[in-house]
Coordinates of C-alpha atoms in Angstrom, one line a residue:
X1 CA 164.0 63.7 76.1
X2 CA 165.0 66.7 78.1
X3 CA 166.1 69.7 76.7
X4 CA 170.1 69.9 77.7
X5 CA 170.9 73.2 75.0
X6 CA 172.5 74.9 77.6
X7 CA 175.4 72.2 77.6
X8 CA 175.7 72.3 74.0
X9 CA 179.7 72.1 74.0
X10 CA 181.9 71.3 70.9
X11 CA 182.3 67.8 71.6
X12 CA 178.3 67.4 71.9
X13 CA 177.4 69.5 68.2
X14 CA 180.1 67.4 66.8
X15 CA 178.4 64.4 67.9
X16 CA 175.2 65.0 67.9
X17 CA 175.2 66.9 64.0
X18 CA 178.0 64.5 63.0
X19 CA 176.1 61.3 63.4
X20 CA 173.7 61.1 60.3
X21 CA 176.5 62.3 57.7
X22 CA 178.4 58.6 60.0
X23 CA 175.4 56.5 58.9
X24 CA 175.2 57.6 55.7
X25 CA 179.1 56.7 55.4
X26 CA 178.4 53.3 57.1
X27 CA 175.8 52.6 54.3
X28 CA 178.1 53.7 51.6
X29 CA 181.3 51.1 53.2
X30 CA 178.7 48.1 54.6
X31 CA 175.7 45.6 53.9
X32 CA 172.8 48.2 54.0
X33 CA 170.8 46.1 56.6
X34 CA 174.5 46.4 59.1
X35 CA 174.9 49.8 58.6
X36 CA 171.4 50.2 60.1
X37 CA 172.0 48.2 63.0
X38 CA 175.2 49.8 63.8
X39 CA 173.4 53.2 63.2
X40 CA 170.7 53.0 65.5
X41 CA 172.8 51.0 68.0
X42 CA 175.8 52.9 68.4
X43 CA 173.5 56.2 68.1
X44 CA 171.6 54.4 71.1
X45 CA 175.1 53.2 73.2
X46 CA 177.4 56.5 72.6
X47 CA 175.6 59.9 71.2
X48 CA 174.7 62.6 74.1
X49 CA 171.4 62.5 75.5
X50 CA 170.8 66.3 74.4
X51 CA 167.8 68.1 72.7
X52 CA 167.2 71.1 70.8
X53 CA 163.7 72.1 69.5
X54 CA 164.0 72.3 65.1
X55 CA 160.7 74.5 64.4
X56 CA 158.2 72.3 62.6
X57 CA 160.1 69.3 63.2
X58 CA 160.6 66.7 66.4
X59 CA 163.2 67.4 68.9
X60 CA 167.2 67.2 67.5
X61 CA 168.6 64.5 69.2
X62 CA 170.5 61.3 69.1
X63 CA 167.2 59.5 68.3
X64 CA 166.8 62.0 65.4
X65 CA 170.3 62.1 64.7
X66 CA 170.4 58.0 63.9
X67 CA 167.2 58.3 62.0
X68 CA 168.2 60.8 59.7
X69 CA 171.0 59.3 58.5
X70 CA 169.6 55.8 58.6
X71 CA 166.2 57.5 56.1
X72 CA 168.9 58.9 53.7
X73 CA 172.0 56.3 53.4
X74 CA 169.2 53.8 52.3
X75 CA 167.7 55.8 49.9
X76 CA 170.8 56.6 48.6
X77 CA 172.5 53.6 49.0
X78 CA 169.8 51.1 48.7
X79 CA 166.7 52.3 47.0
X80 CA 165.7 49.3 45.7
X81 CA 164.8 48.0 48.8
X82 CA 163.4 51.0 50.4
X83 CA 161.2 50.7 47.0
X84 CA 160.2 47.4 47.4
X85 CA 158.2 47.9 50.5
X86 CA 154.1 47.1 50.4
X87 CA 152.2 47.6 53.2
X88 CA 149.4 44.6 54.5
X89 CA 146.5 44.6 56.6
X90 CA 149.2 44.7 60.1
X91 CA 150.2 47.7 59.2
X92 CA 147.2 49.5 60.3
X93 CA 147.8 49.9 63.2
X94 CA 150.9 52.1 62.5
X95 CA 149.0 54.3 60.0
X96 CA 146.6 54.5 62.6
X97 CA 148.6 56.1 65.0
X98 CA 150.6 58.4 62.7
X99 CA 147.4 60.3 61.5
X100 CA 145.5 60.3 65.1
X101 CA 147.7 63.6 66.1
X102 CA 145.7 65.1 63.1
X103 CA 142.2 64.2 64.7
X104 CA 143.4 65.2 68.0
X105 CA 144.5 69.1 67.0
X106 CA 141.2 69.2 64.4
X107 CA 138.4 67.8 67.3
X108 CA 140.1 70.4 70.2
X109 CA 140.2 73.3 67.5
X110 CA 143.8 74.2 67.4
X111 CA 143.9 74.2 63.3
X112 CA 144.8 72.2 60.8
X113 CA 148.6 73.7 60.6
X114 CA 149.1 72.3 64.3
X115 CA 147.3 68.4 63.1
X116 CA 149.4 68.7 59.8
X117 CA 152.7 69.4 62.1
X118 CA 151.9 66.6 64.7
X119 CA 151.8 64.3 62.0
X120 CA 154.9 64.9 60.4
X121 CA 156.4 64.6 63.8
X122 CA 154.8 60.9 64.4
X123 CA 155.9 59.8 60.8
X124 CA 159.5 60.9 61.1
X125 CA 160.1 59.6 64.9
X126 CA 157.7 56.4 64.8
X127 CA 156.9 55.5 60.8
X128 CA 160.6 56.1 59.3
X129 CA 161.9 53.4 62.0
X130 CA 159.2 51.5 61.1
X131 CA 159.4 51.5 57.4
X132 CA 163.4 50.6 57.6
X133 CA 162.2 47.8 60.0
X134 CA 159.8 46.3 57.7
X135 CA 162.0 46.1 54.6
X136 CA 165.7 45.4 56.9
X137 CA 164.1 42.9 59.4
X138 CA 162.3 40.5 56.8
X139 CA 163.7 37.2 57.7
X140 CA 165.1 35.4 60.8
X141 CA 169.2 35.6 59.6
X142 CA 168.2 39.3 60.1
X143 CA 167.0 38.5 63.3
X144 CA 169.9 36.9 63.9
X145 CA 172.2 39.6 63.1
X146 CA 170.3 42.3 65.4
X147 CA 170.2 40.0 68.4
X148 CA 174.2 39.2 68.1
X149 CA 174.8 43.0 67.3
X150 CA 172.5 43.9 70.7
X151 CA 174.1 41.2 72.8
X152 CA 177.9 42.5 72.0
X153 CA 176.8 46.2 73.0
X154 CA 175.5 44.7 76.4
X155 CA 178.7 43.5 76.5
X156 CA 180.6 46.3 75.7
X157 CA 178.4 48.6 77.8
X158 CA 179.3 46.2 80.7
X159 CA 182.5 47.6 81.8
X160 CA 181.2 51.1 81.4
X161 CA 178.3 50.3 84.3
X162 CA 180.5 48.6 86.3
X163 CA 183.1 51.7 86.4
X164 CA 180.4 53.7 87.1
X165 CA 179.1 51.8 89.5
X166 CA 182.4 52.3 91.5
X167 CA 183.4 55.9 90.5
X168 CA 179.9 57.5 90.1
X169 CA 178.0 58.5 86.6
X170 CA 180.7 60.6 85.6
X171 CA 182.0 59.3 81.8
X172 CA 179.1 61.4 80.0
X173 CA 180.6 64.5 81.8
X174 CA 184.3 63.3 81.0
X175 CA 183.7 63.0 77.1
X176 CA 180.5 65.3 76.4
X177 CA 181.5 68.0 79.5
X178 CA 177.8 68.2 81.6
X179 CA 176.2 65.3 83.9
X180 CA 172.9 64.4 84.8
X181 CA 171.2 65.0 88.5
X182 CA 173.4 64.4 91.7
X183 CA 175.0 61.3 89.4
X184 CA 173.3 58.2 91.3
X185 CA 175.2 58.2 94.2
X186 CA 171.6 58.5 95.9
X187 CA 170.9 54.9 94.6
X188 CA 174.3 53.6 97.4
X189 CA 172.4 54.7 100.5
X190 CA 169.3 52.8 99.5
X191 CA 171.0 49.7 98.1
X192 CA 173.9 49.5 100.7
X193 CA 177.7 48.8 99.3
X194 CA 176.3 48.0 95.8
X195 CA 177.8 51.1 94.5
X196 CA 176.3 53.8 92.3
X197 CA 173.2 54.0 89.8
X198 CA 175.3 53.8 86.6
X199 CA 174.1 56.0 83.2
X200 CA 176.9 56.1 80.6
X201 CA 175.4 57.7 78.1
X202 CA 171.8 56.7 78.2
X203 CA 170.7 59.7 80.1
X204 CA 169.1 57.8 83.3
X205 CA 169.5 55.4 84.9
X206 CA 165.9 53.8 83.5
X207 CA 167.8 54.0 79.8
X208 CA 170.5 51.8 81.2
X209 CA 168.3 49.5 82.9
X210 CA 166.4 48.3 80.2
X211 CA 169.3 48.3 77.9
X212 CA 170.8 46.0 80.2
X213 CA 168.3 43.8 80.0
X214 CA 167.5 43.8 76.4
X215 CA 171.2 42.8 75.8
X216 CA 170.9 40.1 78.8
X217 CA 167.2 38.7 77.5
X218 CA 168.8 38.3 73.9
X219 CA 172.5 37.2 75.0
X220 CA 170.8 34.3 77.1
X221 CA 168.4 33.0 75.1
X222 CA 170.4 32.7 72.1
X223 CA 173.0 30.8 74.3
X224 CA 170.5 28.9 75.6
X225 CA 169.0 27.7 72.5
X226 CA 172.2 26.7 70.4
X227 CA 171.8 29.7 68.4
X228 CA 175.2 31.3 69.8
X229 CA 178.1 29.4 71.6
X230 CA 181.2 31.1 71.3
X231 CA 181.8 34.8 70.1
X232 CA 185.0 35.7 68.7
X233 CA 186.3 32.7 70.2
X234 CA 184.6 32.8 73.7
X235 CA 182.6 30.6 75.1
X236 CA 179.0 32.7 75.2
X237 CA 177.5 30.5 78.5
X238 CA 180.2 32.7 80.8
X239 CA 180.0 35.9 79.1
X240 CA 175.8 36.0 79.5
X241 CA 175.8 35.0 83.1
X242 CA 178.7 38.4 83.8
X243 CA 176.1 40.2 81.9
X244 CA 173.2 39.3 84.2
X245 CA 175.1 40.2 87.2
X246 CA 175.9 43.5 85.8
X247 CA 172.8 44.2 84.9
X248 CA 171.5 43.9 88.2
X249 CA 173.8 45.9 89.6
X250 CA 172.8 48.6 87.6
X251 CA 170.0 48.8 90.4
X252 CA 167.2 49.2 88.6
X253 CA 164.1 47.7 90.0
X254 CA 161.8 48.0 87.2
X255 CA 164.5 47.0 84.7
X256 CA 165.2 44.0 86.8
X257 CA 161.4 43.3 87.2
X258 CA 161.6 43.1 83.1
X259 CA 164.9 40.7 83.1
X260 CA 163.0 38.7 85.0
X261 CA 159.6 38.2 83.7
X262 CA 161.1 37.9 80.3
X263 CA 163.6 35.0 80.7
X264 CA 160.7 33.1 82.9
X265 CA 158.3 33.5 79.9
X266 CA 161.4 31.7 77.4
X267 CA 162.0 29.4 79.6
X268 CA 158.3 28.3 80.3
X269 CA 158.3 26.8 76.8
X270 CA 160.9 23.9 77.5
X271 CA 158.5 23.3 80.9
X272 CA 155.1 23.4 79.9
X273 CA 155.6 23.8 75.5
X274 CA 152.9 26.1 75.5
X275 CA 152.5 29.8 75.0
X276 CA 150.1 30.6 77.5
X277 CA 152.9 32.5 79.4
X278 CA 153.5 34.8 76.1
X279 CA 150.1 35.6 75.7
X280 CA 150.3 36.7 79.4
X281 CA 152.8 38.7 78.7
X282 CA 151.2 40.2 75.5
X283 CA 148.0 40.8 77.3
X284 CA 149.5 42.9 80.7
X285 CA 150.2 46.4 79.1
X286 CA 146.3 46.3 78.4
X287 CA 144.8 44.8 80.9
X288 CA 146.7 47.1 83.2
X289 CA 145.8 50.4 81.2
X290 CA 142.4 49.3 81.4
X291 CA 142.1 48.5 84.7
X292 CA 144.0 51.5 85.9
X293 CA 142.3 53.7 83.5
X294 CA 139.0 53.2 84.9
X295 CA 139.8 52.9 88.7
X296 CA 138.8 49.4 89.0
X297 CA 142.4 48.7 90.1
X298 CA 144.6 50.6 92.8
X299 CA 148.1 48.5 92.4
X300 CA 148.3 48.6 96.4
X301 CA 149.9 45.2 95.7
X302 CA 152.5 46.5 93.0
X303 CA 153.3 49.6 95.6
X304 CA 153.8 46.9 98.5
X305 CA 156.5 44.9 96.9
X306 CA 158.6 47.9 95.9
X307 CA 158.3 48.8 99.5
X308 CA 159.3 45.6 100.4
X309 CA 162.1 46.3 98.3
X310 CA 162.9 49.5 99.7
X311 CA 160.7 52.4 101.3
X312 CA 161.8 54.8 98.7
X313 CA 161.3 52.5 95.4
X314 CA 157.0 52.2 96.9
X315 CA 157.1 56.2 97.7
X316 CA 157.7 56.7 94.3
X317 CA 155.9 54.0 92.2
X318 CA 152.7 55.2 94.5
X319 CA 153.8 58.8 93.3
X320 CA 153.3 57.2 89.8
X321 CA 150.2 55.8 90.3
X322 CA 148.4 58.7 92.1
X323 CA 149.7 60.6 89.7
X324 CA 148.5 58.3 86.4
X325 CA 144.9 58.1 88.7
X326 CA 143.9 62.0 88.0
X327 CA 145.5 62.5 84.1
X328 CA 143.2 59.5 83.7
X329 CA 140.4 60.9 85.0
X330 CA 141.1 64.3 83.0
X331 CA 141.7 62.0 79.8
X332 CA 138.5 60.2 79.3
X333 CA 136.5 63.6 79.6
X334 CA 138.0 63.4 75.9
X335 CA 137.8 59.4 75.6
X336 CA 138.2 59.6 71.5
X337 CA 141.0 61.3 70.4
X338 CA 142.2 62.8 73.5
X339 CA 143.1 66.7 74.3
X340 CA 145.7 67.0 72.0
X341 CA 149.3 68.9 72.6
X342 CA 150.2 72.3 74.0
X343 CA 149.9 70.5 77.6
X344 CA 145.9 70.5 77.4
X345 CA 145.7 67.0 79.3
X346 CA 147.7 68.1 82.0
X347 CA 145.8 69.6 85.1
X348 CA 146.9 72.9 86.8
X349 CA 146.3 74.5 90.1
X350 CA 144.1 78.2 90.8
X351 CA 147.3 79.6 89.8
X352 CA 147.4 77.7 86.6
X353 CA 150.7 75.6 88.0
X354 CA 151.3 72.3 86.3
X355 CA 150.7 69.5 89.5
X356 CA 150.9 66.8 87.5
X357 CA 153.9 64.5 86.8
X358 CA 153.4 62.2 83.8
X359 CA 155.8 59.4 83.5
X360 CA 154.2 56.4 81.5
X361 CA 153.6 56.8 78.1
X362 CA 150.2 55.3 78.3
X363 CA 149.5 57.8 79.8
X364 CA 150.2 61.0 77.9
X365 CA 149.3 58.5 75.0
X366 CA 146.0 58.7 76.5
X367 CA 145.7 62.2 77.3
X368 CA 147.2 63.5 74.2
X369 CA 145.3 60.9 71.6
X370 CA 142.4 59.3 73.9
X371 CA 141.7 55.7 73.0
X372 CA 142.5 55.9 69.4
X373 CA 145.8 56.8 69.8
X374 CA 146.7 54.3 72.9
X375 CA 144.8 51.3 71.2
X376 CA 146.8 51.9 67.9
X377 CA 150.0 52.5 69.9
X378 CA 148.9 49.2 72.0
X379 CA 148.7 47.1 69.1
X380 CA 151.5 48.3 67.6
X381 CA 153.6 46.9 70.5
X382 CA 151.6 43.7 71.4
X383 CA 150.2 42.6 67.9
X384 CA 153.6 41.8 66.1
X385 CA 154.4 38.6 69.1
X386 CA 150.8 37.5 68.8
X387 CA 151.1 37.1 65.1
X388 CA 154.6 35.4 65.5
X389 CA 153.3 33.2 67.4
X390 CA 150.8 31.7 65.2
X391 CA 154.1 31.5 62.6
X392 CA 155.9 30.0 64.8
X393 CA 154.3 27.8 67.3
X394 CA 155.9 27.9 71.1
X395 CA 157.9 24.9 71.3
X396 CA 159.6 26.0 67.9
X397 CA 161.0 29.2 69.7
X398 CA 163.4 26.7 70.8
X399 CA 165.1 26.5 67.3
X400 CA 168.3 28.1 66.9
X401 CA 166.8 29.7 63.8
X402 CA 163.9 31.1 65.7
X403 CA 165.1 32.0 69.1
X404 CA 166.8 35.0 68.0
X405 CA 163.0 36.3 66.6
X406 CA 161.2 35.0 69.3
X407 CA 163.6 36.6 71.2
X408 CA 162.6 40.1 69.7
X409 CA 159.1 39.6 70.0
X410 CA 159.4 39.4 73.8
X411 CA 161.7 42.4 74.5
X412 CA 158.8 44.1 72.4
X413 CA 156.2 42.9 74.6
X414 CA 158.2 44.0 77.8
X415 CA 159.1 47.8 76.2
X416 CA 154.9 47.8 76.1
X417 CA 155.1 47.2 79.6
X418 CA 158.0 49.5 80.5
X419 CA 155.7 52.4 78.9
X420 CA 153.4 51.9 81.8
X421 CA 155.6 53.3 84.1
X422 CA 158.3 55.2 81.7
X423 CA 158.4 56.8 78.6
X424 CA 161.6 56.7 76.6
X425 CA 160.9 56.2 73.0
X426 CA 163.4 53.8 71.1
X427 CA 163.5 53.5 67.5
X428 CA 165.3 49.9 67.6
X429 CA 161.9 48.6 69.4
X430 CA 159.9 50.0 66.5
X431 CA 162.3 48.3 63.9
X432 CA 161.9 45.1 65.9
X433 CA 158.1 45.3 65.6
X434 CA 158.2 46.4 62.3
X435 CA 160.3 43.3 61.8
X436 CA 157.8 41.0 63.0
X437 CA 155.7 42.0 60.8
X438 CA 157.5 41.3 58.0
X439 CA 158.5 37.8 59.1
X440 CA 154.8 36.7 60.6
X441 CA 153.4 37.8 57.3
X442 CA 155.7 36.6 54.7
X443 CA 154.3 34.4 51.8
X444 CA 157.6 32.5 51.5
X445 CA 157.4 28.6 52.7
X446 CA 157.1 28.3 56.0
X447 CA 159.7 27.6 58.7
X448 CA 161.4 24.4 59.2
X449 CA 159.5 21.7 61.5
X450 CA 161.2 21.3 64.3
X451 CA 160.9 17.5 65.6
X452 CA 162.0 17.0 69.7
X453 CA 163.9 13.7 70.6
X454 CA 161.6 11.8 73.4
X455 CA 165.1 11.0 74.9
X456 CA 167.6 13.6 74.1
X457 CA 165.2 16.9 74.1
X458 CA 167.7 17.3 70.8
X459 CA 166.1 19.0 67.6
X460 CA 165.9 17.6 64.3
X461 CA 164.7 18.9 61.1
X462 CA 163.7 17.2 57.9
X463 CA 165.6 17.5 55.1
X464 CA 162.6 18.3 53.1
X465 CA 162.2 21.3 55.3
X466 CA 165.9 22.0 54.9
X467 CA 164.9 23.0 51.4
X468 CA 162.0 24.9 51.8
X469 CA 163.6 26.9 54.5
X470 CA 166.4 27.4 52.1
X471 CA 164.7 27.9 49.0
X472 CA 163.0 30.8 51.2
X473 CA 165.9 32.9 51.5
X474 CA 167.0 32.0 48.4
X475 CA 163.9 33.4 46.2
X476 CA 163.7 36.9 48.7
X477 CA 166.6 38.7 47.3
X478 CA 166.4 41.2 49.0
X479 CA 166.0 39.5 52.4
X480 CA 169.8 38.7 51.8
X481 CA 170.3 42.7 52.8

């Protein structure tokens, strides 16, 4: 996040210090597990995209701002819960990566006080979202409730864009007082009478993007699937297709590239009822880290299409990749745990000038931690669908009580791959691997069968299931929350 303290107005303390003491009031007025949702969400949709370095702590900002609150209204409002976490053998991977900063600052000899610190900073941004996702997200209703709640804020968020799109990103600097850049209106020239690059409040026009699509991926596919037909009264069908037309004219290739590949790798499961196509998608992120890692790959093909595209879109993608070739390079002379912080992986001129532009979190993931730290952050992101999918065979992602998890599990698979080529941390992806977790692991019976009509492709369940799958809500209390 970058640091914006210099536009630190009334309106943006207000928000920005306000919004934890708002969480903790939405877990004292609503179901625990909707007062987190709303938290992160609205944190996500509306709070500033501001910064301000806390000594010893992460970077205040909204992310920190929703988390905060989020930690403390359920320990204050729902302890029992919070207490009624235990941690399994998936969970590695997560404790993995909080404690790597540790080895990182101890093998490059800047102290224990700096390892000590780095950690703290990993387990408040990454393990507190994590933790609430592995006790809030424990069974598909909760699923449910995330994917509706992430749909209608897409939905929401759609006029916004499309006023932007038209007028230029200029609402963060009517209701916070600053804007970002020369406000998109770079992104008309390249993409004709489309309009602007819209931002909202997101920051960039990346932050939008993948919103965009995360709302689209979830909106459709629980339409598509039964699990959602009419909203407050309104046919969904309509309302996702709007959705997917705004979220392409939010202009954003890579976004786009995401809506895309996501929605083809649902939808191969009525074609083919496999899940070969998942495990494509769960496998990318590390094939291409190792590929590009060790220079066996240049992505001339990846920089050709975006040229194809538009001259601009390849100049910069190849920037990205030229740029990804040398911090790699630098990273594995340190191949275990990396250089550690203080800008150490970065590479500098005679002069000692920074020349480097780092973009992908894979990258600085690699730099930072070396191989430890991108393999436990890799697994984090990839390992949750994988596991889901031995839960919940492919062809039962059809469900309506699955496709809003299944759902999940691919919008976590694609942020894996959006950290190839960005790197804006979200705590409501962590939640939603967290969640997977919790719902690929669970010892309650398992899922209804789901039977497909030869004829009518219509889904039928036994009633015998009917029970289990009841009984296995009914004997989780606290997956009710």
């Amino acid at each position: 996040m970058i640091d914006y303290s210099r536009y630190m107005s009334a309106t943006v303390m207000l928000a920005i210090l306000g919004w934890p003491l708002v969480s903790v009031m939405l877990f004292a007025m609503l179901p625990p597990r909707r007062a987190l949702f709303i938290s992160y969400l609205a944190g996500w949709m509306f709070l500033p995209e501001v910064s301000f370095p806390v000594p010893g702590l992460p970077d205040y900002g909204k992310t920190m701002a929703a988390t905060i609150g989020a930690a403390v209204g359920a320990f204050l409002f729902d302890f029992k819960a919070v207490s009624s976490f235990r941690p399994t053998w998936a969970d590695m991977p997560m404790a993995v990566w909080c404690v790597c900063p540790f080895a990182s600052s101890y093998t490059n000899g800047l102290g224990v006080y700096d390892g000590v610190s780095a950690v703290f900073q990993t387990v408040v941004t990454w393990g507190l979202p994590y933790v609430l996702g592995r006790v809030y997200l424990r069974n598909l209703e909760a699923f449910r409730e995330l994917a509706v709640m992430l749909f209608i804020g897409g939905l929401i968020y759609a006029p916004l864009c499309i006023f932007e799109m038209r007028m230029s990103p200029v609402l963060n600097r009517y209701v916070y007082g600053f804007g970002f850049g020369r406000g998109g209106g770079e992104y008309a020239s390249e993409l004709g009478v489309w309009g602007s690059r819209p931002r909202v409040f997101m920051g960039s026009g990346l932050a939008l993007g993948t919103f965009m699509t995360a709302a689209c991926i979830m909106g459709v596919w629980l339409w598509y699937t039964g699990a959602l037909r009419r909203l407050y009264g309104y046919a969904v069908g309509p309302l996702c297709g709007g959705l997917v037309l705004v979220a392409f004219g939010c202009k954003n290739l890579g976004a786009c590239a995401l809506l895309v590949f996501g929605l083809a790798g649902l939808f191969s499961i009525r074609l083919i009822k496999r899940s070969w196509i998942i495990y494509a998608l769960i496998l990318a992120a590390p094939a291409y880290m190792g590929f590009r890692a060790t220079g066996k790959w240049s992505a001339d093909s990846m920089v050709k299409v975006a040229s194809a595209i538009h001259p601009k879109r390849g100049q910069s993608l190849q920037g990205r990749l030229d740029n990804d070739s040398m911090l790699a390079e630098k990273a594995l002379q340190r191949p275990a745990f990396g250089w550690g912080g203080w800008g150490r992986s970065r590479i500098y001129d005679e002069n000692g000038k920074d020349i480097c532009v780092t973009d992908g979190l894979w990258i600085i993931t690699l730099g930072v931690t070396g191989l430890v730290g991108l393999t436990s952050l890799t697994t984090i992101l990839t390992l949750p669908a994988a596991l889901l999918l031995r839960r919940y065979p492919a062809r039962q992602w059809l469900d309506p009580r699955v496709a809003p998890v299944a759902a999940a599990a691919v919008l976590v698979v694609l942020y894996m791959i959006d950290n190839l080529f960005n790197s804006m941390f979200n705590p409501v992806y962590v939640m939603a691997a967290a969640g997977l977790i919790s719902v690929a692991t669970a010892r309650a019976a398992p899922a209804a069968r789901v039977v497909m009509h030869p004829r009518t492709a219509d889904f039928h369940t036994d009633p015998l299931d009917r029970a289990l799958a009841a009984q296995s809500v009914l004997t989780t209390g606290v997956n009710r929350r």
